[in-house]
Coordinates of C-alpha atoms in Angstrom, one line a residue:
Chain A
M1239 CA 43.1 -50.7 48.3
E1240 CA 40.3 -48.5 49.6
L1241 CA 38.4 -46.5 47.0
G1242 CA 35.7 -43.9 47.5
L1243 CA 33.4 -43.3 44.6
L1244 CA 31.2 -40.2 44.3
Y1245 CA 27.7 -41.6 44.1
S1246 CA 24.3 -40.3 43.1
G1247 CA 22.2 -43.4 42.9
G1248 CA 22.1 -43.1 39.1
K1249 CA 23.1 -45.7 36.6
D1250 CA 26.5 -44.2 35.6
S1251 CA 28.0 -44.1 39.1
T1252 CA 26.5 -47.5 39.9
L1253 CA 28.1 -49.1 36.8
A1254 CA 31.4 -47.4 37.7
A1255 CA 31.2 -49.1 41.1
L1256 CA 30.6 -52.5 39.5
L1257 CA 33.6 -52.1 37.1
L1258 CA 35.9 -51.4 40.1
D1259 CA 34.5 -53.9 42.5
D1260 CA 37.0 -56.7 41.7
F1261 CA 40.0 -54.5 42.2
Y1262 CA 39.2 -52.2 45.1
D1263 CA 37.3 -52.1 48.4
V1264 CA 34.6 -49.7 47.1
T1265 CA 32.7 -47.3 49.3
L1266 CA 30.0 -45.2 47.6
V1267 CA 30.2 -41.6 48.9
T1268 CA 27.4 -39.1 48.4
G1269 CA 28.1 -35.4 48.8
H1270 CA 25.5 -33.5 50.8
F1271 CA 24.9 -29.7 51.3
G1272 CA 22.4 -30.0 54.1
V1273 CA 19.7 -28.5 52.0
T1274 CA 17.5 -31.6 51.5
D1275 CA 17.6 -35.3 52.5
D1276 CA 18.0 -36.5 49.0
W1277 CA 21.3 -38.3 49.9
E1278 CA 19.1 -41.0 51.5
H1279 CA 18.0 -42.1 48.0
A1280 CA 21.6 -42.7 47.1
K1281 CA 22.1 -44.7 50.3
A1282 CA 19.1 -46.9 49.4
A1283 CA 20.4 -47.4 45.9
A1284 CA 23.9 -48.3 47.2
E1285 CA 22.3 -50.9 49.5
S1286 CA 20.2 -52.3 46.7
V1287 CA 23.5 -53.2 44.9
G1288 CA 25.3 -54.3 48.0
F1289 CA 27.9 -51.5 48.5
A1290 CA 29.0 -49.7 51.6
H1291 CA 27.7 -46.1 51.6
E1292 CA 28.9 -42.9 53.3
R1293 CA 27.9 -39.3 53.0
I1294 CA 30.3 -36.3 53.1
E1295 CA 29.3 -32.8 54.0
L1296 CA 29.9 -30.2 51.3
D1297 CA 30.0 -26.4 51.8
E1298 CA 26.6 -24.8 51.5
A1299 CA 28.5 -21.8 50.2
A1300 CA 29.7 -23.8 47.2
A1301 CA 26.0 -24.6 46.4
Q1302 CA 25.0 -20.9 46.8
D1303 CA 27.8 -19.9 44.4
A1304 CA 26.7 -22.5 42.0
V1305 CA 23.1 -21.4 42.1
E1306 CA 24.1 -17.8 41.4
K1307 CA 26.3 -18.9 38.5
M1308 CA 23.4 -20.9 37.0
V1309 CA 21.0 -18.0 37.3
A1310 CA 23.5 -15.6 35.7
D1311 CA 24.3 -18.1 32.9
G1312 CA 20.6 -19.2 32.4
F1313 CA 21.9 -22.8 32.2
P1314 CA 23.2 -25.2 34.8
R1315 CA 26.5 -26.5 33.2
N1316 CA 29.1 -24.3 34.9
G1317 CA 27.4 -24.4 38.3
I1318 CA 27.3 -28.2 38.2
Q1319 CA 30.9 -28.4 37.1
A1320 CA 32.0 -26.2 40.0
V1321 CA 30.1 -28.3 42.5
H1322 CA 31.6 -31.5 41.1
E1323 CA 35.1 -30.1 41.5
H1324 CA 34.3 -29.1 45.1
A1325 CA 33.0 -32.6 45.9
L1326 CA 36.1 -34.3 44.4
E1327 CA 38.3 -32.0 46.5
R1328 CA 36.4 -33.0 49.6
L1329 CA 36.5 -36.7 48.7
A1330 CA 40.2 -36.6 47.9
A1331 CA 40.8 -35.4 51.5
E1332 CA 39.0 -38.3 53.1
G1333 CA 42.0 -40.6 53.2
F1334 CA 41.0 -43.2 50.5
D1335 CA 43.8 -44.8 48.5
A1336 CA 41.9 -43.9 45.3
I1337 CA 38.8 -41.9 44.5
A1338 CA 36.5 -42.2 41.5
D1339 CA 33.4 -40.8 39.8
G1340 CA 31.0 -41.8 37.1
T1341 CA 31.9 -39.4 34.3
R1342 CA 31.6 -40.9 30.8
R1343 CA 33.6 -40.2 27.6
D1344 CA 30.7 -38.4 26.0
D1345 CA 29.6 -36.3 29.0
R1346 CA 29.6 -32.6 28.6
V1347 CA 29.3 -31.9 32.3
P1348 CA 30.8 -32.6 34.7
T1349 CA 34.2 -33.3 33.1
V1350 CA 37.6 -33.8 34.6
S1351 CA 40.5 -33.1 32.3
R1352 CA 43.8 -35.0 32.4
A1353 CA 45.4 -31.9 34.0
Q1354 CA 42.8 -31.6 36.7
A1355 CA 43.1 -35.4 37.4
Q1356 CA 46.9 -35.1 37.8
S1357 CA 46.5 -32.1 40.0
L1358 CA 44.1 -33.8 42.3
E1359 CA 46.4 -36.8 42.5
D1360 CA 49.5 -34.8 43.2
R1361 CA 48.0 -32.5 45.8
H1362 CA 46.2 -35.2 47.7
D1363 CA 48.5 -38.2 47.1
V1364 CA 45.6 -40.3 45.8
D1365 CA 44.7 -42.0 42.6
Y1366 CA 41.8 -40.4 40.7
I1367 CA 39.9 -42.9 38.5
S1368 CA 37.1 -42.3 36.0
P1369 CA 36.3 -45.9 35.0
L1370 CA 33.6 -44.9 32.5
S1371 CA 35.7 -42.3 30.7
G1372 CA 36.7 -45.0 28.2
F1373 CA 33.1 -45.9 27.5
G1374 CA 30.7 -44.1 25.1
R1375 CA 27.0 -43.6 25.8
G1376 CA 26.0 -46.6 23.8
A1377 CA 28.4 -49.0 25.6
V1378 CA 27.3 -47.6 29.0
D1379 CA 23.6 -48.1 28.1
R1380 CA 24.1 -51.6 26.9
L1381 CA 26.1 -52.6 30.1
V1382 CA 23.4 -51.0 32.3
D1383 CA 20.7 -52.9 30.5
S1384 CA 22.5 -56.2 31.1
A1385 CA 23.5 -55.5 34.7
L1386 CA 21.0 -53.2 36.5
S1387 CA 17.3 -52.6 37.1
V1388 CA 16.7 -48.9 36.7
T1389 CA 13.7 -46.5 36.7
V1390 CA 13.8 -43.7 34.1
G1391 CA 11.7 -40.6 34.4
P1392 CA 11.7 -36.8 34.3
S1393 CA 14.5 -35.3 36.3
E1394 CA 12.3 -33.6 38.8
S1395 CA 10.4 -36.7 39.8
I1396 CA 13.2 -39.3 40.1
P1397 CA 14.6 -39.8 43.6
R1398 CA 18.3 -39.2 43.2
A1399 CA 21.2 -37.6 45.1
D1400 CA 23.3 -36.0 42.5
Y1401 CA 23.8 -32.3 43.2
E1402 CA 20.7 -31.4 41.1
A1403 CA 18.1 -32.1 43.7
E1404 CA 19.7 -29.8 46.3
L1405 CA 20.6 -27.2 43.7
R1406 CA 17.0 -27.1 42.5
A1407 CA 15.8 -26.7 46.1
L1408 CA 18.2 -23.8 46.7
L1409 CA 17.3 -22.2 43.4
R1410 CA 13.6 -22.4 44.3
E1411 CA 14.2 -21.0 47.7
E1412 CA 16.3 -18.0 46.5
H1413 CA 14.8 -17.3 43.1
G1414 CA 11.4 -18.9 42.9
E1415 CA 9.9 -21.8 40.9
S1416 CA 10.2 -20.1 37.6
A1417 CA 14.0 -19.8 38.0
V1418 CA 14.2 -23.6 38.3
A1419 CA 12.3 -24.1 35.0
D1420 CA 14.5 -21.4 33.3
V1421 CA 17.8 -23.0 34.4
F1422 CA 17.0 -26.7 34.1
P1423 CA 15.5 -27.8 30.8
A1424 CA 13.3 -30.8 31.1
H1425 CA 15.3 -34.1 30.9
D1426 CA 15.2 -37.7 32.1
Q1427 CA 17.2 -39.2 34.9
T1428 CA 17.6 -42.7 36.2
Y1429 CA 17.5 -44.3 39.6
V1430 CA 19.0 -47.7 40.3
E1431 CA 16.7 -50.2 42.1
G1432 CA 19.1 -53.1 42.3
P1433 CA 20.7 -55.8 40.2
R1434 CA 18.8 -57.1 37.2
Chain B
M91 CA 28.4 -59.4 24.3
E92 CA 31.5 -60.4 22.3
L93 CA 34.5 -58.0 22.7
G94 CA 37.8 -58.1 20.9
L95 CA 40.7 -56.5 22.7
L96 CA 43.9 -55.5 20.8
Y97 CA 46.5 -57.4 22.7
S98 CA 50.3 -57.2 23.0
G99 CA 51.0 -59.5 26.0
G100 CA 52.0 -56.5 28.1
K101 CA 50.6 -55.4 31.4
D102 CA 48.3 -52.7 30.1
S103 CA 46.4 -54.7 27.6
T104 CA 46.2 -57.6 30.1
L105 CA 44.8 -55.4 32.9
A106 CA 42.3 -53.9 30.4
A107 CA 41.1 -57.5 29.7
L108 CA 40.7 -58.2 33.4
L109 CA 38.6 -55.0 33.9
L110 CA 36.2 -56.0 31.1
D111 CA 36.0 -59.8 31.9
D112 CA 32.9 -59.6 34.1
F113 CA 30.9 -57.7 31.4
Y114 CA 31.9 -59.1 28.0
D115 CA 33.1 -62.4 26.4
V116 CA 36.6 -61.1 25.9
T117 CA 38.9 -62.4 23.1
L118 CA 42.4 -61.1 23.0
V119 CA 43.4 -60.2 19.4
T120 CA 47.0 -59.6 18.3
G121 CA 47.8 -57.7 15.1
H122 CA 50.4 -59.4 12.9
F123 CA 52.2 -58.0 9.8
G124 CA 53.8 -61.4 8.8
V125 CA 57.3 -60.0 9.5
T126 CA 58.2 -62.0 12.7
D127 CA 56.5 -64.6 14.9
D128 CA 56.3 -62.3 17.9
W129 CA 52.5 -62.7 18.0
E130 CA 53.2 -66.1 19.6
H131 CA 54.4 -64.4 22.7
A132 CA 51.0 -62.6 23.0
K133 CA 49.2 -65.9 22.5
A134 CA 51.3 -67.5 25.4
A135 CA 50.6 -64.5 27.6
A136 CA 46.9 -64.7 26.8
E137 CA 46.8 -68.4 27.7
S138 CA 48.7 -67.7 31.0
V139 CA 45.8 -65.5 32.1
G140 CA 43.1 -67.7 30.7
F141 CA 41.7 -65.7 27.8
A142 CA 40.8 -66.8 24.3
H143 CA 43.3 -65.5 21.7
E144 CA 43.2 -64.7 18.0
R145 CA 45.5 -63.0 15.6
I146 CA 44.5 -60.8 12.7
E147 CA 46.6 -60.0 9.6
L148 CA 47.5 -56.4 9.2
D149 CA 48.8 -54.9 5.9
E150 CA 52.6 -55.1 5.6
A151 CA 52.3 -51.8 3.6
A152 CA 51.1 -50.1 6.8
A153 CA 54.2 -51.3 8.5
Q154 CA 56.4 -50.1 5.7
D155 CA 54.8 -46.7 5.7
A156 CA 55.2 -46.5 9.5
V157 CA 58.9 -47.4 9.3
E158 CA 59.5 -44.7 6.7
K159 CA 57.7 -42.2 8.8
M160 CA 59.8 -43.1 11.9
V161 CA 63.1 -42.8 9.9
A162 CA 62.0 -39.4 8.5
D163 CA 60.9 -38.2 12.0
G164 CA 63.9 -39.7 13.9
F165 CA 61.4 -41.0 16.6
P166 CA 58.7 -43.7 16.6
R167 CA 55.6 -41.9 17.8
N168 CA 53.8 -41.0 14.6
G169 CA 54.6 -44.4 13.0
I170 CA 53.3 -46.3 16.0
Q171 CA 50.2 -44.1 16.1
A172 CA 49.5 -44.8 12.4
V173 CA 49.9 -48.6 13.0
H174 CA 47.6 -48.6 16.0
E175 CA 44.9 -46.8 14.0
H176 CA 45.3 -49.3 11.2
A177 CA 44.9 -52.2 13.7
L178 CA 41.8 -50.7 15.3
E179 CA 40.2 -50.4 11.8
R180 CA 40.9 -54.0 11.1
L181 CA 39.7 -55.1 14.5
A182 CA 36.5 -53.1 14.1
A183 CA 35.7 -55.0 10.9
E184 CA 35.9 -58.4 12.6
G185 CA 32.3 -58.5 13.7
F186 CA 32.7 -58.1 17.5
D187 CA 29.9 -56.2 19.4
A188 CA 32.7 -54.1 21.0
I189 CA 36.4 -53.6 20.6
A190 CA 38.9 -52.3 23.0
D191 CA 42.6 -51.5 23.6
G192 CA 44.9 -50.8 26.5
T193 CA 45.5 -47.1 26.1
R194 CA 45.9 -45.3 29.4
R195 CA 45.1 -41.7 30.4
D196 CA 48.7 -40.7 30.6
D197 CA 49.9 -42.4 27.4
R198 CA 51.4 -40.1 24.7
V199 CA 51.2 -42.8 22.0
P200 CA 49.0 -44.4 20.9
T201 CA 46.1 -42.2 21.7
V202 CA 42.5 -42.4 20.5
S203 CA 40.6 -39.1 20.7
R204 CA 36.9 -38.9 21.5
A205 CA 36.3 -37.9 17.8
Q206 CA 38.3 -40.9 16.6
A207 CA 36.4 -43.2 18.9
Q208 CA 33.0 -41.9 17.8
S209 CA 34.1 -42.2 14.1
L210 CA 35.2 -45.8 14.6
E211 CA 31.9 -46.6 16.4
D212 CA 29.7 -44.9 13.7
R213 CA 31.4 -46.4 10.7
H214 CA 31.6 -49.9 12.0
D215 CA 28.5 -50.1 14.2
V216 CA 30.6 -51.2 17.2
D217 CA 31.4 -49.9 20.7
Y218 CA 35.0 -48.8 21.1
I219 CA 36.1 -49.0 24.7
S220 CA 39.4 -47.9 26.3
P221 CA 39.0 -49.3 29.9
L222 CA 42.3 -47.8 31.1
S223 CA 41.7 -44.3 29.8
G224 CA 40.3 -43.3 33.2
F225 CA 43.4 -44.6 35.0
G226 CA 46.7 -42.8 35.5
R227 CA 50.0 -44.4 35.4
G228 CA 50.3 -44.9 39.2
A229 CA 46.8 -46.5 39.5
V230 CA 47.6 -48.9 36.6
D231 CA 51.0 -49.9 38.2
R232 CA 49.4 -50.6 41.6
L233 CA 46.6 -52.7 40.0
V234 CA 49.2 -54.7 38.0
D235 CA 51.3 -55.3 41.1
S236 CA 48.3 -56.7 42.9
A237 CA 46.9 -58.8 40.0
L238 CA 49.6 -59.9 37.7
S239 CA 53.1 -61.5 37.6
V240 CA 55.2 -59.6 35.1
T241 CA 58.8 -59.5 33.8
V242 CA 60.3 -56.0 33.2
G243 CA 63.3 -55.5 31.0
P244 CA 64.8 -53.5 28.1
S245 CA 62.5 -53.2 25.2
E246 CA 64.6 -55.2 22.8
S247 CA 64.9 -58.3 25.0
I248 CA 61.4 -58.7 26.3
P249 CA 59.2 -61.1 24.3
R250 CA 56.1 -59.1 23.3
A251 CA 53.8 -58.7 20.4
D252 CA 53.0 -55.0 20.2
Y253 CA 53.9 -53.5 16.9
E254 CA 57.4 -52.6 18.1
A255 CA 59.0 -56.0 17.5
E256 CA 57.9 -56.2 13.9
L257 CA 58.6 -52.6 13.2
R258 CA 62.1 -53.0 14.7
A259 CA 62.7 -56.0 12.4
L260 CA 61.5 -54.2 9.3
L261 CA 63.5 -51.1 10.2
R262 CA 66.7 -53.3 10.6
E263 CA 66.0 -55.0 7.3
E264 CA 65.4 -51.8 5.4
H265 CA 67.8 -49.3 7.1
G266 CA 70.2 -51.3 9.2
E267 CA 70.8 -51.8 12.9
S268 CA 71.9 -48.2 13.5
A269 CA 68.5 -47.0 12.3
V270 CA 66.9 -49.0 15.1
A271 CA 69.0 -47.4 17.8
D272 CA 68.4 -44.0 16.2
V273 CA 64.6 -44.3 16.2
F274 CA 63.9 -46.3 19.4
P275 CA 65.5 -44.8 22.5
A276 CA 66.3 -47.4 25.2
H277 CA 63.2 -48.1 27.4
D278 CA 61.8 -50.9 29.5
Q279 CA 58.8 -53.1 28.5
T280 CA 56.8 -55.7 30.4
Y281 CA 55.6 -59.2 29.6
V282 CA 52.8 -60.9 31.5
E283 CA 53.6 -64.4 32.8
G284 CA 50.3 -65.1 34.5
P285 CA 48.2 -64.2 37.5
R286 CA 50.0 -63.3 40.7

């Protein structure tokens, strides 16, 4: 069975891929708004762990809407959630037998409720799988430590391809550097460099 | 890392074990009230898929309480949920690094909420993992079809070792055969006979 997994190059989506690897033909898929070339970091991370990689085009309008939502809110959560839902809809239309993402049990954003999952499955005739949703933060961290070599650093300096890099760039373009600092509090991210 | 997985011999808990097998030293653990010898079916199923197996003693008082709850309710859901929570508490005290069960995203019973999971983890210093909670019914069925050889049949005639066999026996003993039919509506169960 062919499975497309929404992929950022970070530890969570990489671990999700490893969990599914025995059961599906996994392709790592990175959503791309055409704003920056950060998707190339995800491609490199995917290659470092030996998975096929594709990118899919997302609507730049969805990114614009998300940025306006984040500026109005003063925090990124709802904008990132909206972009994740848009990316899952696009991925579900790609013709895979199953789609997946790296959302964890303890994540506050993005989240996919059971009702959203069933709606995706019914409308697109696809299985939606969130292999890490049964794992807490501690279990994920311990599995990553045992299986992957990762770099950890401040969010703005780690090469990744989640939506954040492109949303930051759009936000900077539309509202200036100070808006980026207002919306995104300082936090660390990870980037996968290969198997341990 | 040593992981103990609550095991019935059915397809869900067997698939959960296969999903975790690359990442943990998995032992399949069957809870046992001392009412019947149905735990032996789980041991045989565990051997057929090549996993280590242990049984743990549960309190017969917990089974008695569950049976009274089911008779009072007229349906088994709350009694089975209470017994599952009791079994997880016992398993969490066994000294594994992580514990797991076969609950799925679409299950109505038993369920383990995020708050219950975190409480188990904090009180017992253990990771609680529900590897199938990110999989819907359709995805589980397709994975089982591709990975396992199973027998499907009416719940009362399939050799298993979930709590149901022992709870049925206790119910029959305390309240007679008609109480069993009243509480447990007819439904099919599965039993794993080995890899496909």
